[in-house]
XYZ file of C-alpha atoms in Angstrom:
371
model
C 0.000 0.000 0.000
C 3.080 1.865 0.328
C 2.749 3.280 -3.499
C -0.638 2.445 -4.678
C -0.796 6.150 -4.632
C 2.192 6.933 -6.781
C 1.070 4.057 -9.415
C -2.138 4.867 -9.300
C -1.301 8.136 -11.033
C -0.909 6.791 -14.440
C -3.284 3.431 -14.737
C -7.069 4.410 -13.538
C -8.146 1.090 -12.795
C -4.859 1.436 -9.983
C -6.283 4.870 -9.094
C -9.643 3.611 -8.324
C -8.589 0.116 -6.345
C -6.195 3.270 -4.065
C -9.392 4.944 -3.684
C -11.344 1.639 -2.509
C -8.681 0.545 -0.749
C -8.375 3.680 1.142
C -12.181 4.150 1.825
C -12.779 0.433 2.959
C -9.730 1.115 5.290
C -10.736 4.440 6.700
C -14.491 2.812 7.187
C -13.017 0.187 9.000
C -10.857 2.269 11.113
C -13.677 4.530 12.078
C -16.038 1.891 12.923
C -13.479 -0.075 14.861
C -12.825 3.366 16.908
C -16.511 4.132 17.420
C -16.862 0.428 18.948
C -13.993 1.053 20.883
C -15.202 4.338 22.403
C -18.695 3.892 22.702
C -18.526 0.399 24.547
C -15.098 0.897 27.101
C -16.812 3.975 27.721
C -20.224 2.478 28.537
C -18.036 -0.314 30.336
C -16.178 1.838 32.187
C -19.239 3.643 33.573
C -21.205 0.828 34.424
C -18.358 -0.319 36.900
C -17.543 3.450 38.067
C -21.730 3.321 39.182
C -22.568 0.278 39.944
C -20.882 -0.179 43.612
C -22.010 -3.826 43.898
C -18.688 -4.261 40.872
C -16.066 -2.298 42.975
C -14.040 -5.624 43.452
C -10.709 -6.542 42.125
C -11.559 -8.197 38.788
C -13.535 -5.102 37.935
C -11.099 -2.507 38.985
C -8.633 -4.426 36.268
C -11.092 -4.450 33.858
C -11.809 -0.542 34.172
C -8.147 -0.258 33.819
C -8.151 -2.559 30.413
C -11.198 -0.472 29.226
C -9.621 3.043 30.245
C -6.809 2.084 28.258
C -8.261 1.181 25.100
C -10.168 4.530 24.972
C -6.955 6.446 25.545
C -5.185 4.273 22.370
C -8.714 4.333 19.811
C -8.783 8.655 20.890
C -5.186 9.699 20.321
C -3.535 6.958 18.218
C -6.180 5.924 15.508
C -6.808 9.650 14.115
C -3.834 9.977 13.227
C -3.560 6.513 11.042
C -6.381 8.102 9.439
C -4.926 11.234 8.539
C -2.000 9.224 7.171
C -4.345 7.357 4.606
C -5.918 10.621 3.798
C -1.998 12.027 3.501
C -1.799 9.226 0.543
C 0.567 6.965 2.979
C 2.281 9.084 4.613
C 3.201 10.901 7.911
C 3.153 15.298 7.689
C 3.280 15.606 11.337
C 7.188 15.714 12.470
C 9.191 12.971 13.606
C 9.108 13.860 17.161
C 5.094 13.686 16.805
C 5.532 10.083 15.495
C 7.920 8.981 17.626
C 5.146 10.374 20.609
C 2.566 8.236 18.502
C 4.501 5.213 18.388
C 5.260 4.817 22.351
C 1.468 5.446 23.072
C 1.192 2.830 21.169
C 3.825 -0.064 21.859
C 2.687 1.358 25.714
C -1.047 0.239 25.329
C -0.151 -2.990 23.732
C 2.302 -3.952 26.222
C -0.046 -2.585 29.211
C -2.271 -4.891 27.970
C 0.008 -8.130 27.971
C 1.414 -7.589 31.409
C -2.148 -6.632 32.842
C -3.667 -9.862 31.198
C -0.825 -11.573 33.144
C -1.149 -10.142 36.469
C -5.248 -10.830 36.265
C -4.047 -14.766 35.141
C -2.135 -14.890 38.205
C -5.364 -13.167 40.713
C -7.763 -15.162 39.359
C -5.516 -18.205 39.940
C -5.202 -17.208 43.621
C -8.751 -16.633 43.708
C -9.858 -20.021 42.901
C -6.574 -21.945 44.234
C -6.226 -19.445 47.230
C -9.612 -17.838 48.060
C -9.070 -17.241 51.825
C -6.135 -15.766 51.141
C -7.268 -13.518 47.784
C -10.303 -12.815 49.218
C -8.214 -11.167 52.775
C -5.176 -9.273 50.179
C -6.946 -8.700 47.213
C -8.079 -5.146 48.681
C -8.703 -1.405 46.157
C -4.855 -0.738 47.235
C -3.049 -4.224 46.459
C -5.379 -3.387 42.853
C -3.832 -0.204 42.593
C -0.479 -1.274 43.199
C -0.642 -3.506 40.681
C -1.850 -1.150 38.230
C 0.381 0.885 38.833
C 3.510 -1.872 38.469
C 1.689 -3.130 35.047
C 2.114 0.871 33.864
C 5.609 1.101 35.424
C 6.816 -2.246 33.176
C 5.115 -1.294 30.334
C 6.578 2.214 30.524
C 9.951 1.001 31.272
C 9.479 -1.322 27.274
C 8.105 1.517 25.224
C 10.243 4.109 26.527
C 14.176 2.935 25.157
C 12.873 3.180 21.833
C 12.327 7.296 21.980
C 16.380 7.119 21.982
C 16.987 5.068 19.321
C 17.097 1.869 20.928
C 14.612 0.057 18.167
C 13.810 3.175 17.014
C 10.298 4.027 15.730
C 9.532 5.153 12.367
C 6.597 5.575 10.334
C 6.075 2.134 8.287
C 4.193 3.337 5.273
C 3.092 -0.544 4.257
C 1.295 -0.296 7.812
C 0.362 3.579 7.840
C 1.327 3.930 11.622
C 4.394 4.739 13.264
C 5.167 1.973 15.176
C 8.860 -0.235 15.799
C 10.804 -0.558 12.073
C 11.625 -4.302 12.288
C 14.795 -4.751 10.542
C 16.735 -8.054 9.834
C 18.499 -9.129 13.163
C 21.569 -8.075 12.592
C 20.666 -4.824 11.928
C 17.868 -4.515 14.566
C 17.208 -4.421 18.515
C 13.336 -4.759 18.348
C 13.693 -9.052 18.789
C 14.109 -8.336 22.617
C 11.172 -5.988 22.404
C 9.078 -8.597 20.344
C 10.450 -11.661 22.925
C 9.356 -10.091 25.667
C 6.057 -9.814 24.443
C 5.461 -13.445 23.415
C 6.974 -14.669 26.737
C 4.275 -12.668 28.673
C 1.617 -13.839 26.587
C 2.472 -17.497 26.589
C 3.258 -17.448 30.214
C -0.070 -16.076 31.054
C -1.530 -19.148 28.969
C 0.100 -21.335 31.363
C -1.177 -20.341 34.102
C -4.888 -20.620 32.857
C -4.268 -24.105 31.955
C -2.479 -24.508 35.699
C -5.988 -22.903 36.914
C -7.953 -25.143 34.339
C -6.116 -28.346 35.761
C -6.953 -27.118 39.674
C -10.180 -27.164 39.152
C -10.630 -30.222 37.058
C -8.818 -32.376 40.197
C -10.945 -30.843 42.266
C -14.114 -32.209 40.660
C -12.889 -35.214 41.449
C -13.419 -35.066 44.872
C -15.560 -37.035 46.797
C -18.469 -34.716 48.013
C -19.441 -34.704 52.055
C -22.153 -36.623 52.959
C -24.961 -34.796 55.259
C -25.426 -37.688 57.468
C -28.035 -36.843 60.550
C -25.972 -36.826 63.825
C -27.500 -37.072 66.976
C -27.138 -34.425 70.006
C -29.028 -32.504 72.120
C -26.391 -29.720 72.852
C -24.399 -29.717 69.947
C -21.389 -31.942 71.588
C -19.884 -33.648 69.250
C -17.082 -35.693 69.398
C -14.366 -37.308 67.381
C -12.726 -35.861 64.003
C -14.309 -33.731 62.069
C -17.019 -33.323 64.806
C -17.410 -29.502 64.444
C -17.956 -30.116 61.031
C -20.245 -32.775 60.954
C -22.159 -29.953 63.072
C -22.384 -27.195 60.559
C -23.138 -29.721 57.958
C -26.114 -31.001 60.161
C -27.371 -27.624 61.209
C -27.674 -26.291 57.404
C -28.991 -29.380 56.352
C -31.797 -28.774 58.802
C -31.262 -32.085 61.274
C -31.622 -31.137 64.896
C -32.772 -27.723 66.941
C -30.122 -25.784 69.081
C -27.796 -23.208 69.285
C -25.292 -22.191 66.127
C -22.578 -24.225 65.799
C -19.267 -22.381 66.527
C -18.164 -22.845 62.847
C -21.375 -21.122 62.064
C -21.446 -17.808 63.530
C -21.488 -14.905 61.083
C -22.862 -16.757 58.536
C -26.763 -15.350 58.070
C -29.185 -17.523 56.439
C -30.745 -16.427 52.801
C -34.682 -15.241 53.138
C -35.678 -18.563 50.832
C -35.010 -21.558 53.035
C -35.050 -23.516 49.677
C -32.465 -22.209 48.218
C -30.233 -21.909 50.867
C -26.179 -22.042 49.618
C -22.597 -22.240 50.878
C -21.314 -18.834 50.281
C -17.954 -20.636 49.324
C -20.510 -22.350 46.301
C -21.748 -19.265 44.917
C -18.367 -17.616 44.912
C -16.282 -20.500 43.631
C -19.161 -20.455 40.415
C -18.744 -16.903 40.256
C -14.854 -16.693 40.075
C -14.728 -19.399 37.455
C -17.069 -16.977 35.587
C -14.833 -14.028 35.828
C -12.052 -16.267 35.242
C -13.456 -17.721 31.739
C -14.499 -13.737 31.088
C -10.856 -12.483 31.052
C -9.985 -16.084 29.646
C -11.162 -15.049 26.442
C -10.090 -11.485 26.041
C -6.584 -12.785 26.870
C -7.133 -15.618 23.580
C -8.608 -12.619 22.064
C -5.332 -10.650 22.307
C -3.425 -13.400 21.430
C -5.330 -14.047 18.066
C -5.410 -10.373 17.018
C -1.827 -9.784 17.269
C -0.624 -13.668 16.261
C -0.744 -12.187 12.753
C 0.845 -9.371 13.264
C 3.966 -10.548 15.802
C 4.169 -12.980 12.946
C 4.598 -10.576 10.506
C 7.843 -9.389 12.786
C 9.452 -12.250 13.062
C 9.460 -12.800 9.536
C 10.806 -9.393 9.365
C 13.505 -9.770 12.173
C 14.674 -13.197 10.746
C 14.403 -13.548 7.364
C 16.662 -10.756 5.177
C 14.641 -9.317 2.429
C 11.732 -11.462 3.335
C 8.463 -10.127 1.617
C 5.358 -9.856 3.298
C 2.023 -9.736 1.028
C 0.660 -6.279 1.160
C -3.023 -7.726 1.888
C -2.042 -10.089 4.471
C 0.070 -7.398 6.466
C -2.665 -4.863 6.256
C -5.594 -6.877 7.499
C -3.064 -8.301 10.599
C -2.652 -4.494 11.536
C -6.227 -3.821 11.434
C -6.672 -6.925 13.330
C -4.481 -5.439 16.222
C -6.237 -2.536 15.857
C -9.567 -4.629 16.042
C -8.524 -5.392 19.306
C -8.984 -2.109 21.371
C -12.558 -2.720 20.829
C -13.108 -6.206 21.611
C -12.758 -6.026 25.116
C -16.077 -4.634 26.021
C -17.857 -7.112 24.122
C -16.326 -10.280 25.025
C -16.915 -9.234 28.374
C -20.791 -8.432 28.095
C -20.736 -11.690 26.309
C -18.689 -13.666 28.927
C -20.161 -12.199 31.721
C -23.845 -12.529 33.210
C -23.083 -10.458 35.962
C -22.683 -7.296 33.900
C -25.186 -7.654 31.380
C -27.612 -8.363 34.640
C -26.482 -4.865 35.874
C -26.410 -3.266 32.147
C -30.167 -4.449 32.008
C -30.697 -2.329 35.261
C -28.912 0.380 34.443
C -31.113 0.904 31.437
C -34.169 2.962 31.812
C -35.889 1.384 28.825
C -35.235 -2.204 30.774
C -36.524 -1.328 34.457
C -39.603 -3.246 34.192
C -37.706 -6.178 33.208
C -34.758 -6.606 35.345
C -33.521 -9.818 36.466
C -34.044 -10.758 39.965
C -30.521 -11.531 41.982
C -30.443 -14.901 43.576
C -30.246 -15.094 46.742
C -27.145 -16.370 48.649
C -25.719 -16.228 52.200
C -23.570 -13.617 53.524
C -21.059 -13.811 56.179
């Protein structure tokens, strides 16, 4: 796409595909950025308003979302202007260069936040005591904060002309110029990236392989006991107590293992809190689950496309397949919010009610114990 312009100048029929080309791109581009605006905004309020998702998967996810509107408001207007410009960049070097690290920033942010959530929502189901006691709105913001830290700390070398950036006018963006090895420091850039994203695959699968040992366990048997003060003896006594007393065998006081716990209004459908929120973490967990394949599918293409670059001299990439793997990546800054609406019954339950049009019709929580 580099030329289409310049050939185009001379043979019609190239002058016209330029012009398709070039609308079908900028149509693209804009509806990608209104999707991207329109729902990590509408995502992004929803959890700002809705206190019942100020929790630590949310607060991540507002950070994802927040993120994504920042790179579809400041980074895809200007790949626009550049197919307007006729491929290429009239707006400085230092304003590319500024361009490019918003860019390589949000992408990494992205990988290393994607990571950090694998690892939470590993502790959460593997670990709940303990996530449920740390995982407070400052251990979130620390985190944040160390994701944006890292990912400053890999965008920034490049502003001194450590893989420099430079506008690639086959990809109308300024972005890393990937350069045969020899020639090029960008393969650390690009390793670093594909580490991060494989190791956060392995530890879904780790979480995946947690949970499927666990279904193998044996489940407890509510056997009636029989006591007329709650003394129980033997192992597992205090235990066999609780068990009894929310099963509904015998009258008396709470069981010491009990107190705290208040009983749902329903007596039917009474429920372990440790039930409802080992169901609901594997929820959130199969939610970010697929925004983290997501990621990895949009920018497979592309990272490909680099590696060809970085280890192949002279290697030629096919105009058509390296334009549709950018877009892809840039597909990706709006994907977020809907694999999450889709992924999640929790927030399209609170969507729903958030909706004036859908009061009359709102979903009814279920009800649960809370200690």
């Amino acid at each position: 796409m580099a030329n289409t312009s310049e050939f185009g100048e001379g043979n019609p029929s190239l002058q016209n595909y330029a012009v398709t080309a070039s609308a079908v791109k900028l149509a693209s581009l804009g509806l990608i950025t209104c999707t991207s605006l329109i729902g990590n905004a509408a995502l992004s309020l929803l959890v700002l308003k809705d206190s019942s998702l100020h929790r630590a998967p949310y607060y991540f996810l507002l950070d994802l979302c927040l993120a994504d509107v920042v790179r579809a408001a400041v980074c895809f207007p200007f790949v626009m202007m550049s197919i307007n410009a006729g491929s290429s960049w009239t707006h400085g070097a230092l304003n590319c260069k500024i361009v490019a690290f918003v860019s390589v920033l949000f992408c990494f942010h992205v990988a290393f936040l994607l990571f950090c959530v694998s690892v939470t929502r590993y502790m959460a189901i593997a670990h709940h005591r303990f996530y449920s006691k740390r995982m407070t709105l400052c251990t979130c913001v620390a985190i944040i904060c160390m994701v944006w830290t890292l990912s400053i700390a890999m965008a920034f070398p490049p502003l001194f002309d450590v893989g420099t950036y430079r506008f690639i006018r086959e990809e109308e963006q300024c972005v890393f110029e990937h350069r045969y090895v020899k020639a090029n420091d960008t393969l650390g850039f690009m390793l670093m990236l594909a580490v991060i994203v494989g190791t956060t695959h392995v530890v879904y699968v780790k979480m995946l392989c947690f949970v499927y040992d666990h279904r193998k366990m044996k489940p407890a048997q509510l056997v009636p006991a029989i006591s007329q003060n709650w003394t129980f003896h033997g192992p597992g006594a205090t235990g066999q107590a609780a068990a009894n007393w929310i099963a509904g065998f015998g009258h008396g006081p709470t069981p010491p293992t009990l107190v705290g716990i208040r009983q749902a209004s329903h007596n039917g459908n009474r429920r372990l809190l440790v039930l409802d929120e080992f169901k609901m973490e594997k929820r959130i967990g199969k939610m970010y689950y697929m925004i983290t394949l997501s990621f990895l599918v949009l920018w497979a293409p592309y990272i490909m496309a680099c590696y060809l670059r970085i280890f192949v001299r002279g290697g030629s990439i096919p105009q058509v397949y390296l334009t549709a793997a950018v877009w892809m990546t840039f597909a990706q800054a709006g994907a977020n919010p809907i694999i999450s609406f889709m992924f999640n019954r929790e927030l399209r339950v609170r969507l729903r009610a958030c909706l004036p049009c859908c009061l009359g019709t709102q979903t009814p929580m279920e009800p649960y114990c809370v200690i």
